[in-house]
DNA sequence: AGATTTGCTGTTTTT
DNA sequence: CAGCAAATCT
């Protein structure tokens, strides 16, 4: 036990050894948050304060859950299986499988990812003849998810106008559709579990008596429903150990509520709020930059990181003329870092939005530097994988209409729009799923639809006693997917992915204990499950969800849930020594020796959409704070005068965040081309910046108004700006000027008082 | 029915 | 620019 606690600083030690009562740990970036969390669990178990089965640890990402599990197994000699460590969604999935009857779900219920959810909504709108111009599917999806994240069902929402009344109505219809099809979306997993435990007292008490210690990672990211879920689990007597950092709250846009930290402090009567402010990650200049920037936020709990490491290198700032040139500069710097001996995978290139990666990827590819892009499309989101999964879904739950529609005619088998229209009418008339409506269809359409049903039934029969990977293999062949892609010229990658699906199934089976050695895990795992059987309201005996997954659901159901909950990595080339490309959001929780933060421009970072939202800019600032604190030794920040977006060139101002970082920690690198000078010499401008919009070339020398597109100007009221476009000529000319945070203005050039800004 | 082309639109982050 | 849906061609 001594060596468990050894090497902890006083604050960390205090946090780890707190008495069994609720506590809030404010853990700054790089302050050893995960270490405290895992050591706390190990300490509780080793000192006999709780059995492994009494621990519930909740995270937001599968990666974090896995990491915690790995570290714990290294610390503790015992089997970690009895512990419940997982994401909110993963844990809810487990609970709903075990108690599916009480939750009014089929045992084989399936989970919609956001893609699936959106297409389910589109289908709903079409089926009800709703104008999707007036009710955009995306908006309805936000509406529904927002409501669920607030714990509200349709009937609990008060609508004050016709539009919202209709939205509520559609929400209700959506839930009915999901229920009919035996599917649940992400938010539903949580809400359904919450409702289940609220209404079912014996069940609630069972889990409350079991989980004496609840630990929550990234507490600042909890939404209202998750917070209430935790309250329900904690009951009157259990201790919640919450770890979080309000300065790293970057998911407000999807319902995360930092206010939960304050509410938690109050409602759980937290006596000790422990702050971990010692940073073990970054050098001084980097930390100073982060601290200075975040101090511009008003709503903070207050915390300042410090380090024992020296100042280190200054933060390097670079101004590029174009996004292309920015990418080239990054590559030059990265090359010299590598030449100095840096590992490629210790260098990260971060950006605000995924679209920015394209230019950088292209430049890296041309330069022949290995790189890996995180995020973007992931394995289980690929179309061919979705197709294969849809076949498997239909075998496990034929009432999933989304899955049915996805593959009923893929590969094509002569079932067109007309046949499906008939089928949908029949399904609606008899109130059944598409699959179940097939027998009602006669004639040619009925024959081909019947053949499809036979295909599914046949595959199910044929594979019922096969191990999961072989089942997948059979389905790939029987469905015709393999043949289809083999005949397609661009199908080689897809074939490879489908083969990887079989590997994924193999891996899943071995990791989850569905393999041949599974019986060894079937014995009782914890004291809790050996306790008295509990009885629900309708007299049904309840099994403890702690039992291995095998007893709670079939390998296929489990695998399908896994595919939705853990979309998987996007590329197989993990482990390679490659530059790391990702959004700032997905960099949270990671660290690198050297970090490039790119595209620091008004409108991009902070993003323009954030200006309108309440507290939006503060969230962007926290995002920047997260980005900065990823770096250990070297930090580079860049921005560009021009950038291609949606196929056209945009002229941006540098980000306001530059004004909020301490000048003494920064080192401005002199750009190769002086700011805004390129336009003075059109010829060289073309050579240096091929990405520049044609209109500039046309306008140069044509508009005789004394100003040029791309020129930097200053205005008494709006500050600095860039001329984006000029319309009209002579005395009536007007200019569109991007004033960054003051927005885009249309000014009459003969009236507005503008000054030139020298480069 | 199915393949292909055109046309339009909407763009942040993701469990 | 790309992803999707409607329109048009085979």
XYZ file of C-alpha atoms in Angstrom, chain A residues 206-715:
510
model
C -30.384 -2.940 -5.235
C -27.892 -0.860 -7.152
C -27.717 1.829 -4.523
C -26.811 -0.784 -1.946
C -24.192 -2.136 -4.206
C -22.299 0.888 -5.471
C -20.987 2.504 -2.338
C -18.377 4.447 -4.234
C -19.151 6.225 -7.455
C -16.297 7.931 -9.264
C -16.794 10.308 -12.150
C -14.179 11.420 -14.611
C -14.481 14.693 -16.580
C -17.329 15.803 -14.380
C -17.492 19.190 -16.112
C -18.827 17.390 -19.192
C -21.922 15.929 -17.546
C -25.282 17.075 -18.842
C -28.353 17.466 -16.678
C -29.610 13.984 -17.300
C -26.261 12.439 -16.456
C -26.077 14.459 -13.274
C -29.517 13.297 -12.213
C -28.577 9.761 -13.163
C -25.620 9.991 -10.804
C -27.798 11.417 -8.052
C -30.156 8.499 -8.444
C -27.322 5.985 -8.252
C -25.860 7.675 -5.211
C -29.104 7.753 -3.257
C -28.812 9.016 0.286
C -25.699 7.207 1.384
C -23.178 6.669 -1.354
C -20.134 8.807 -2.003
C -19.470 10.449 -5.340
C -15.866 11.273 -6.067
C -16.048 13.772 -8.907
C -13.000 14.877 -10.817
C -13.162 17.694 -13.299
C -11.827 20.956 -14.634
C -14.227 23.775 -15.427
C -11.601 25.349 -17.667
C -11.687 22.291 -19.882
C -15.420 22.235 -20.378
C -15.751 22.163 -24.160
C -18.954 20.249 -24.707
C -21.605 22.772 -23.705
C -22.823 22.628 -27.300
C -24.095 19.141 -26.697
C -25.648 19.815 -23.347
C -22.736 19.608 -20.926
C -23.418 21.852 -17.965
C -20.464 23.149 -15.974
C -23.004 24.394 -13.470
C -23.237 20.774 -12.343
C -19.965 21.272 -10.502
C -21.417 24.034 -8.369
C -24.693 22.191 -7.949
C -22.772 19.118 -6.886
C -20.776 21.056 -4.318
C -23.988 22.372 -2.822
C -26.274 19.352 -3.089
C -23.757 16.817 -1.901
C -22.466 19.102 0.822
C -18.917 18.789 -0.344
C -16.668 19.722 2.530
C -13.349 19.449 0.858
C -12.832 20.928 -2.526
C -9.327 19.899 -3.495
C -7.482 21.710 -6.232
C -4.695 20.038 -8.148
C -2.731 22.934 -9.583
C 0.704 21.457 -9.906
C 1.316 20.772 -13.566
C 3.712 18.013 -14.549
C 3.422 18.425 -18.242
C 4.324 21.771 -19.755
C 7.191 24.186 -19.650
C 6.741 27.635 -18.123
C 6.078 29.753 -21.194
C 3.429 27.345 -22.375
C 1.710 27.311 -19.009
C 1.930 31.092 -18.666
C 0.299 31.451 -22.050
C -2.518 29.118 -21.057
C -3.049 30.808 -17.700
C -3.109 34.284 -19.195
C -5.560 33.319 -21.896
C -8.017 31.551 -19.632
C -7.978 34.439 -17.163
C -10.066 36.352 -19.705
C -12.996 34.093 -18.903
C -15.413 35.486 -16.334
C -17.146 32.355 -15.191
C -14.486 30.291 -13.512
C -14.147 28.454 -10.268
C -10.636 29.862 -10.114
C -7.433 27.914 -10.428
C -3.943 28.660 -11.625
C -1.499 26.055 -12.785
C 2.148 26.225 -11.875
C 5.155 24.127 -12.757
C 8.589 23.377 -11.413
C 9.946 23.017 -14.914
C 11.772 26.048 -16.296
C 10.422 28.569 -18.755
C 11.585 26.515 -21.678
C 11.139 27.713 -25.233
C 8.885 30.614 -26.100
C 5.666 29.955 -27.956
C 6.288 30.447 -31.657
C 3.754 32.390 -33.685
C 3.561 32.332 -37.444
C 1.516 34.358 -39.899
C 0.971 32.715 -43.249
C -0.372 34.225 -46.438
C -2.518 31.220 -47.278
C -3.656 27.971 -45.735
C -1.407 26.218 -48.219
C 1.595 28.152 -47.073
C 0.657 27.595 -43.454
C 0.771 23.876 -44.115
C 4.148 24.156 -45.783
C 5.533 26.062 -42.839
C 4.247 23.436 -40.418
C 5.962 20.763 -42.439
C 9.267 22.640 -42.460
C 9.140 23.067 -38.691
C 8.092 19.485 -38.146
C 10.924 18.311 -40.346
C 13.487 20.161 -38.296
C 11.978 18.826 -35.077
C 12.339 15.335 -36.477
C 15.879 16.116 -37.586
C 16.623 17.142 -34.003
C 15.490 13.724 -32.882
C 11.790 14.128 -32.090
C 9.536 11.160 -32.591
C 6.892 11.830 -35.188
C 4.122 10.602 -32.922
C 5.206 13.156 -30.350
C 4.238 15.939 -32.730
C 0.602 16.921 -32.998
C -1.099 19.205 -35.477
C -4.359 20.520 -34.091
C -7.181 22.362 -35.812
C -10.587 23.687 -34.908
C -12.573 21.879 -37.568
C -12.041 18.686 -39.518
C -12.180 20.442 -42.868
C -8.849 22.073 -42.115
C -7.008 18.779 -42.180
C -7.309 18.383 -45.942
C -4.746 20.990 -46.869
C -2.319 19.764 -44.242
C -2.792 16.158 -45.251
C -2.136 17.011 -48.846
C 1.081 18.819 -47.993
C 2.243 16.000 -45.737
C 1.494 13.468 -48.405
C 3.481 15.420 -51.007
C 6.356 15.729 -48.579
C 6.273 12.006 -47.913
C 5.890 12.387 -44.159
C 3.848 9.669 -42.451
C 0.827 10.986 -40.589
C -2.283 9.733 -38.932
C -5.594 11.542 -38.873
C -7.854 10.987 -35.884
C -11.551 11.547 -36.034
C -13.388 11.786 -39.281
C -15.049 8.640 -40.435
C -14.529 5.697 -38.183
C -14.528 2.026 -38.853
C -18.091 1.163 -37.965
C -19.365 4.264 -39.747
C -18.139 3.240 -43.174
C -20.916 2.528 -45.639
C -19.889 -1.059 -46.385
C -19.590 -1.852 -42.674
C -22.979 -0.244 -42.047
C -24.435 -2.487 -44.715
C -22.971 -5.621 -43.216
C -24.100 -4.545 -39.769
C -27.609 -3.950 -41.098
C -27.864 -7.585 -42.207
C -26.727 -8.697 -38.779
C -29.199 -6.325 -37.156
C -32.066 -7.764 -39.161
C -31.115 -11.253 -38.054
C -31.128 -10.186 -34.427
C -34.125 -7.867 -34.607
C -36.090 -7.961 -37.863
C -38.262 -5.023 -36.836
C -35.458 -2.538 -37.284
C -36.883 -0.742 -40.309
C -33.780 1.399 -40.745
C -31.661 -1.691 -41.192
C -34.291 -3.179 -43.473
C -34.372 -0.181 -45.784
C -30.615 0.088 -45.864
C -30.071 -3.361 -47.334
C -33.356 -4.592 -48.753
C -32.072 -3.600 -52.154
C -28.363 -3.558 -51.571
C -26.823 -5.281 -53.404
C -29.648 -4.635 -55.858
C -32.162 -7.407 -56.138
C -34.952 -5.795 -58.109
C -36.763 -4.155 -55.220
C -37.379 -0.592 -56.293
C -39.179 2.455 -55.026
C -42.581 1.198 -56.085
C -42.325 -2.099 -54.242
C -41.162 -0.312 -51.134
C -44.012 2.134 -51.333
C -46.458 -0.758 -51.367
C -44.663 -2.347 -48.462
C -44.650 0.831 -46.416
C -48.362 1.292 -46.996
C -49.030 -2.242 -45.847
C -46.823 -1.812 -42.787
C -48.672 1.334 -41.845
C -52.064 -0.242 -42.442
C -51.362 -3.238 -40.222
C -49.209 -1.365 -37.745
C -46.250 -3.680 -38.150
C -42.643 -3.465 -39.242
C -41.643 -3.608 -42.886
C -40.242 -7.056 -42.366
C -43.500 -8.292 -40.895
C -45.485 -6.625 -43.663
C -43.807 -8.594 -46.436
C -46.377 -11.449 -46.428
C -49.107 -8.923 -47.246
C -47.489 -8.040 -50.533
C -48.519 -10.044 -53.570
C -47.309 -10.281 -57.119
C -43.839 -9.696 -58.408
C -42.888 -7.300 -55.619
C -44.055 -9.856 -53.084
C -41.881 -12.518 -54.621
C -38.673 -10.522 -54.500
C -39.413 -9.206 -51.017
C -40.183 -12.721 -49.902
C -36.837 -13.835 -51.255
C -35.138 -11.171 -49.160
C -36.900 -12.349 -46.030
C -35.874 -15.903 -46.845
C -32.314 -14.720 -47.199
C -32.345 -13.248 -43.691
C -34.148 -16.225 -42.182
C -31.767 -18.585 -43.914
C -28.728 -16.756 -42.648
C -30.109 -16.772 -39.141
C -30.853 -20.484 -39.231
C -27.544 -21.346 -40.776
C -25.502 -19.395 -38.269
C -27.395 -19.965 -35.036
C -24.770 -22.315 -33.644
C -21.728 -20.679 -35.133
C -19.258 -18.508 -33.254
C -19.642 -14.826 -33.976
C -16.754 -14.346 -36.436
C -17.940 -17.233 -38.576
C -21.451 -15.885 -38.412
C -20.220 -12.580 -39.769
C -18.319 -14.345 -42.514
C -21.382 -16.312 -43.598
C -23.469 -13.150 -43.682
C -20.912 -11.313 -45.787
C -21.113 -14.088 -48.362
C -24.825 -14.858 -48.187
C -25.826 -11.210 -48.451
C -23.944 -10.824 -51.695
C -21.932 -7.924 -50.297
C -18.640 -9.620 -51.006
C -19.566 -10.437 -54.566
C -20.906 -6.960 -55.095
C -17.737 -5.217 -54.005
C -15.520 -7.703 -55.781
C -17.194 -6.714 -59.042
C -16.836 -3.026 -58.322
C -13.690 -1.361 -59.633
C -13.105 0.710 -56.503
C -14.195 -2.100 -54.239
C -10.827 -3.412 -53.047
C -10.688 -1.194 -49.956
C -14.221 -2.085 -49.080
C -13.502 -5.795 -49.341
C -10.568 -5.254 -47.037
C -12.768 -3.439 -44.539
C -15.355 -6.193 -44.633
C -12.642 -8.705 -43.911
C -11.580 -6.517 -41.031
C -15.101 -6.750 -39.706
C -14.527 -10.462 -39.227
C -11.299 -9.677 -37.388
C -13.144 -7.135 -35.264
C -15.648 -9.835 -34.340
C -12.829 -12.208 -33.440
C -11.185 -9.604 -31.263
C -14.474 -8.692 -29.650
C -15.258 -12.283 -28.787
C -11.906 -12.807 -27.129
C -11.973 -9.539 -25.188
C -15.517 -9.737 -23.953
C -15.338 -13.333 -22.823
C -17.651 -14.693 -25.473
C -14.952 -17.060 -26.611
C -14.555 -20.736 -25.855
C -13.048 -20.013 -22.468
C -16.092 -18.043 -21.448
C -17.472 -20.688 -19.038
C -14.569 -19.981 -16.718
C -16.005 -16.525 -16.203
C -19.512 -17.666 -15.532
C -19.117 -18.148 -11.805
C -20.208 -15.557 -9.306
C -18.020 -12.505 -9.560
C -18.935 -10.480 -6.549
C -20.636 -10.558 -3.244
C -23.391 -8.380 -4.564
C -24.552 -10.893 -7.111
C -24.570 -13.597 -4.461
C -26.951 -11.539 -2.347
C -30.667 -12.184 -2.034
C -32.616 -12.220 -5.232
C -34.733 -9.156 -5.608
C -38.194 -9.007 -6.963
C -39.748 -6.386 -9.189
C -43.269 -5.043 -9.075
C -44.647 -7.641 -11.431
C -43.092 -10.439 -9.467
C -40.288 -11.201 -11.882
C -36.986 -12.203 -10.417
C -34.230 -9.886 -11.435
C -30.797 -11.024 -12.401
C -27.890 -8.927 -11.360
C -26.432 -7.139 -14.328
C -22.994 -7.912 -12.980
C -23.192 -11.308 -14.596
C -20.920 -11.691 -17.599
C -22.361 -10.307 -20.776
C -22.848 -13.826 -22.092
C -25.715 -14.399 -19.730
C -27.262 -11.011 -20.343
C -27.209 -10.947 -24.118
C -26.152 -12.942 -27.121
C -22.730 -12.419 -28.688
C -24.412 -10.920 -31.716
C -26.447 -8.400 -29.716
C -23.369 -7.469 -27.758
C -21.310 -7.037 -30.876
C -23.934 -4.839 -32.502
C -24.100 -2.668 -29.397
C -20.342 -2.471 -29.419
C -20.413 -1.299 -33.031
C -22.719 1.585 -32.127
C -21.190 2.569 -28.819
C -17.605 2.280 -29.873
C -17.388 3.363 -33.468
C -13.773 2.244 -33.534
C -10.665 3.858 -34.865
C -10.606 5.248 -38.314
C -7.383 3.686 -39.451
C -5.600 0.451 -38.810
C -2.130 1.946 -39.011
C -1.973 2.616 -35.277
C 1.346 2.312 -33.551
C 3.219 3.653 -36.542
C 5.559 6.538 -35.933
C 3.523 9.231 -37.633
C 2.543 12.848 -37.120
C -0.715 13.129 -35.218
C -3.492 15.157 -36.830
C -6.709 15.865 -34.963
C -9.247 18.440 -33.891
C -8.690 20.247 -30.628
C -11.708 18.448 -29.198
C -10.286 15.033 -29.826
C -6.923 16.107 -28.398
C -8.426 16.544 -24.965
C -6.733 14.230 -22.516
C -3.661 13.738 -24.718
C -0.195 15.275 -24.564
C 2.695 15.703 -26.975
C 6.237 17.033 -26.931
C 5.427 19.477 -29.690
C 2.057 20.889 -30.687
C 0.976 23.010 -33.627
C -2.277 24.883 -33.222
C -3.409 26.067 -36.625
C -5.956 28.449 -38.082
C -6.060 30.988 -35.254
C -8.364 33.325 -37.146
C -11.475 35.234 -36.246
C -14.417 33.235 -37.507
C -12.566 29.973 -37.357
C -11.056 29.997 -33.887
C -13.064 31.447 -32.219
C -15.610 29.991 -34.589
C -18.136 32.451 -36.019
C -21.084 30.425 -34.759
C -19.845 30.864 -31.216
C -20.384 34.620 -31.305
C -24.142 34.320 -31.295
C -24.329 31.772 -28.553
C -24.447 32.759 -24.939
C -21.027 32.032 -23.472
C -19.887 30.798 -26.848
C -16.651 32.746 -26.991
C -15.755 31.609 -23.492
C -16.133 28.039 -24.623
C -13.884 28.737 -27.602
C -11.357 30.195 -25.201
C -11.477 27.051 -23.093
C -10.985 25.085 -26.258
C -7.863 27.106 -26.980
C -6.784 26.544 -23.395
C -7.124 22.804 -23.879
C -5.105 23.039 -27.079
C -2.262 24.973 -25.474
C -2.004 22.679 -22.477
C -1.477 19.626 -24.698
C 2.132 20.698 -25.299
C 5.047 19.628 -23.144
C 8.049 21.430 -24.615
C 7.250 23.158 -27.862
C 4.215 25.083 -28.938
C 3.545 26.637 -32.330
C 0.524 28.741 -33.171
C -0.262 29.819 -36.703
C -2.835 31.759 -38.678
C -3.343 32.670 -42.275
C -4.477 35.726 -44.217
C -6.489 33.694 -46.668
C -8.156 30.335 -46.423
C -10.239 28.201 -48.753
C -13.599 27.413 -47.268
C -16.574 25.879 -49.084
C -14.638 26.190 -52.278
C -13.953 29.889 -52.030
C -11.266 32.071 -50.543
C -11.946 33.805 -47.273
C -10.026 36.689 -45.792
C -9.723 36.495 -42.071
C -8.357 38.620 -39.275
C -6.016 37.079 -36.785
C -7.715 35.662 -33.714
C -8.501 37.841 -30.715
C -6.763 35.217 -28.643
C -3.431 36.674 -29.694
C -4.317 39.784 -27.707
C -4.876 37.639 -24.640
C -1.576 35.834 -24.563
C 1.450 37.300 -22.789
C 3.821 38.982 -25.215
C 6.852 37.969 -23.148
C 6.123 34.288 -23.697
C 5.652 34.632 -27.437
C 8.092 34.788 -30.270
C 6.740 36.128 -33.540
C 8.475 34.498 -36.478
C 8.917 36.835 -39.417
C 6.781 35.649 -42.269
C 8.407 34.951 -45.589
C 6.054 37.356 -47.321
C 5.289 40.620 -45.584
C 1.738 41.068 -44.499
C -0.559 42.411 -47.184
C 2.293 43.372 -49.463
C 1.745 40.709 -52.030
C -1.131 42.523 -53.681
C 1.102 45.438 -54.577
C 2.795 43.226 -57.111
C 0.190 41.130 -58.888
C 2.651 38.924 -60.720
C 4.513 37.727 -57.695
C 1.237 37.391 -55.878
C 0.195 34.746 -58.360
C 3.450 32.908 -57.961
C 3.404 32.924 -54.199
C -0.256 32.346 -53.601
C -1.850 30.230 -56.301
C -4.864 29.621 -54.092
C -6.013 33.197 -54.400
C -9.442 33.653 -55.872
C -9.713 34.668 -59.486
C -11.755 37.670 -58.570
C -8.723 39.254 -56.985
C -6.759 39.078 -60.179
C -9.700 40.531 -62.058
C -10.152 43.297 -59.568
C -6.537 44.275 -59.456
C -6.163 47.248 -61.758
C -9.839 47.202 -62.673
C -11.475 48.824 -59.685
C -10.374 52.371 -59.665
C -11.528 53.153 -56.180
C -8.261 53.536 -54.323
C -8.662 50.262 -52.431
C -7.976 46.671 -53.241
C -9.433 43.345 -52.221
C -7.297 41.731 -49.574
C -6.076 45.062 -48.276
C -5.880 45.577 -44.524
C -7.643 48.663 -43.215
C -8.465 50.333 -39.930
C -11.798 51.904 -39.019
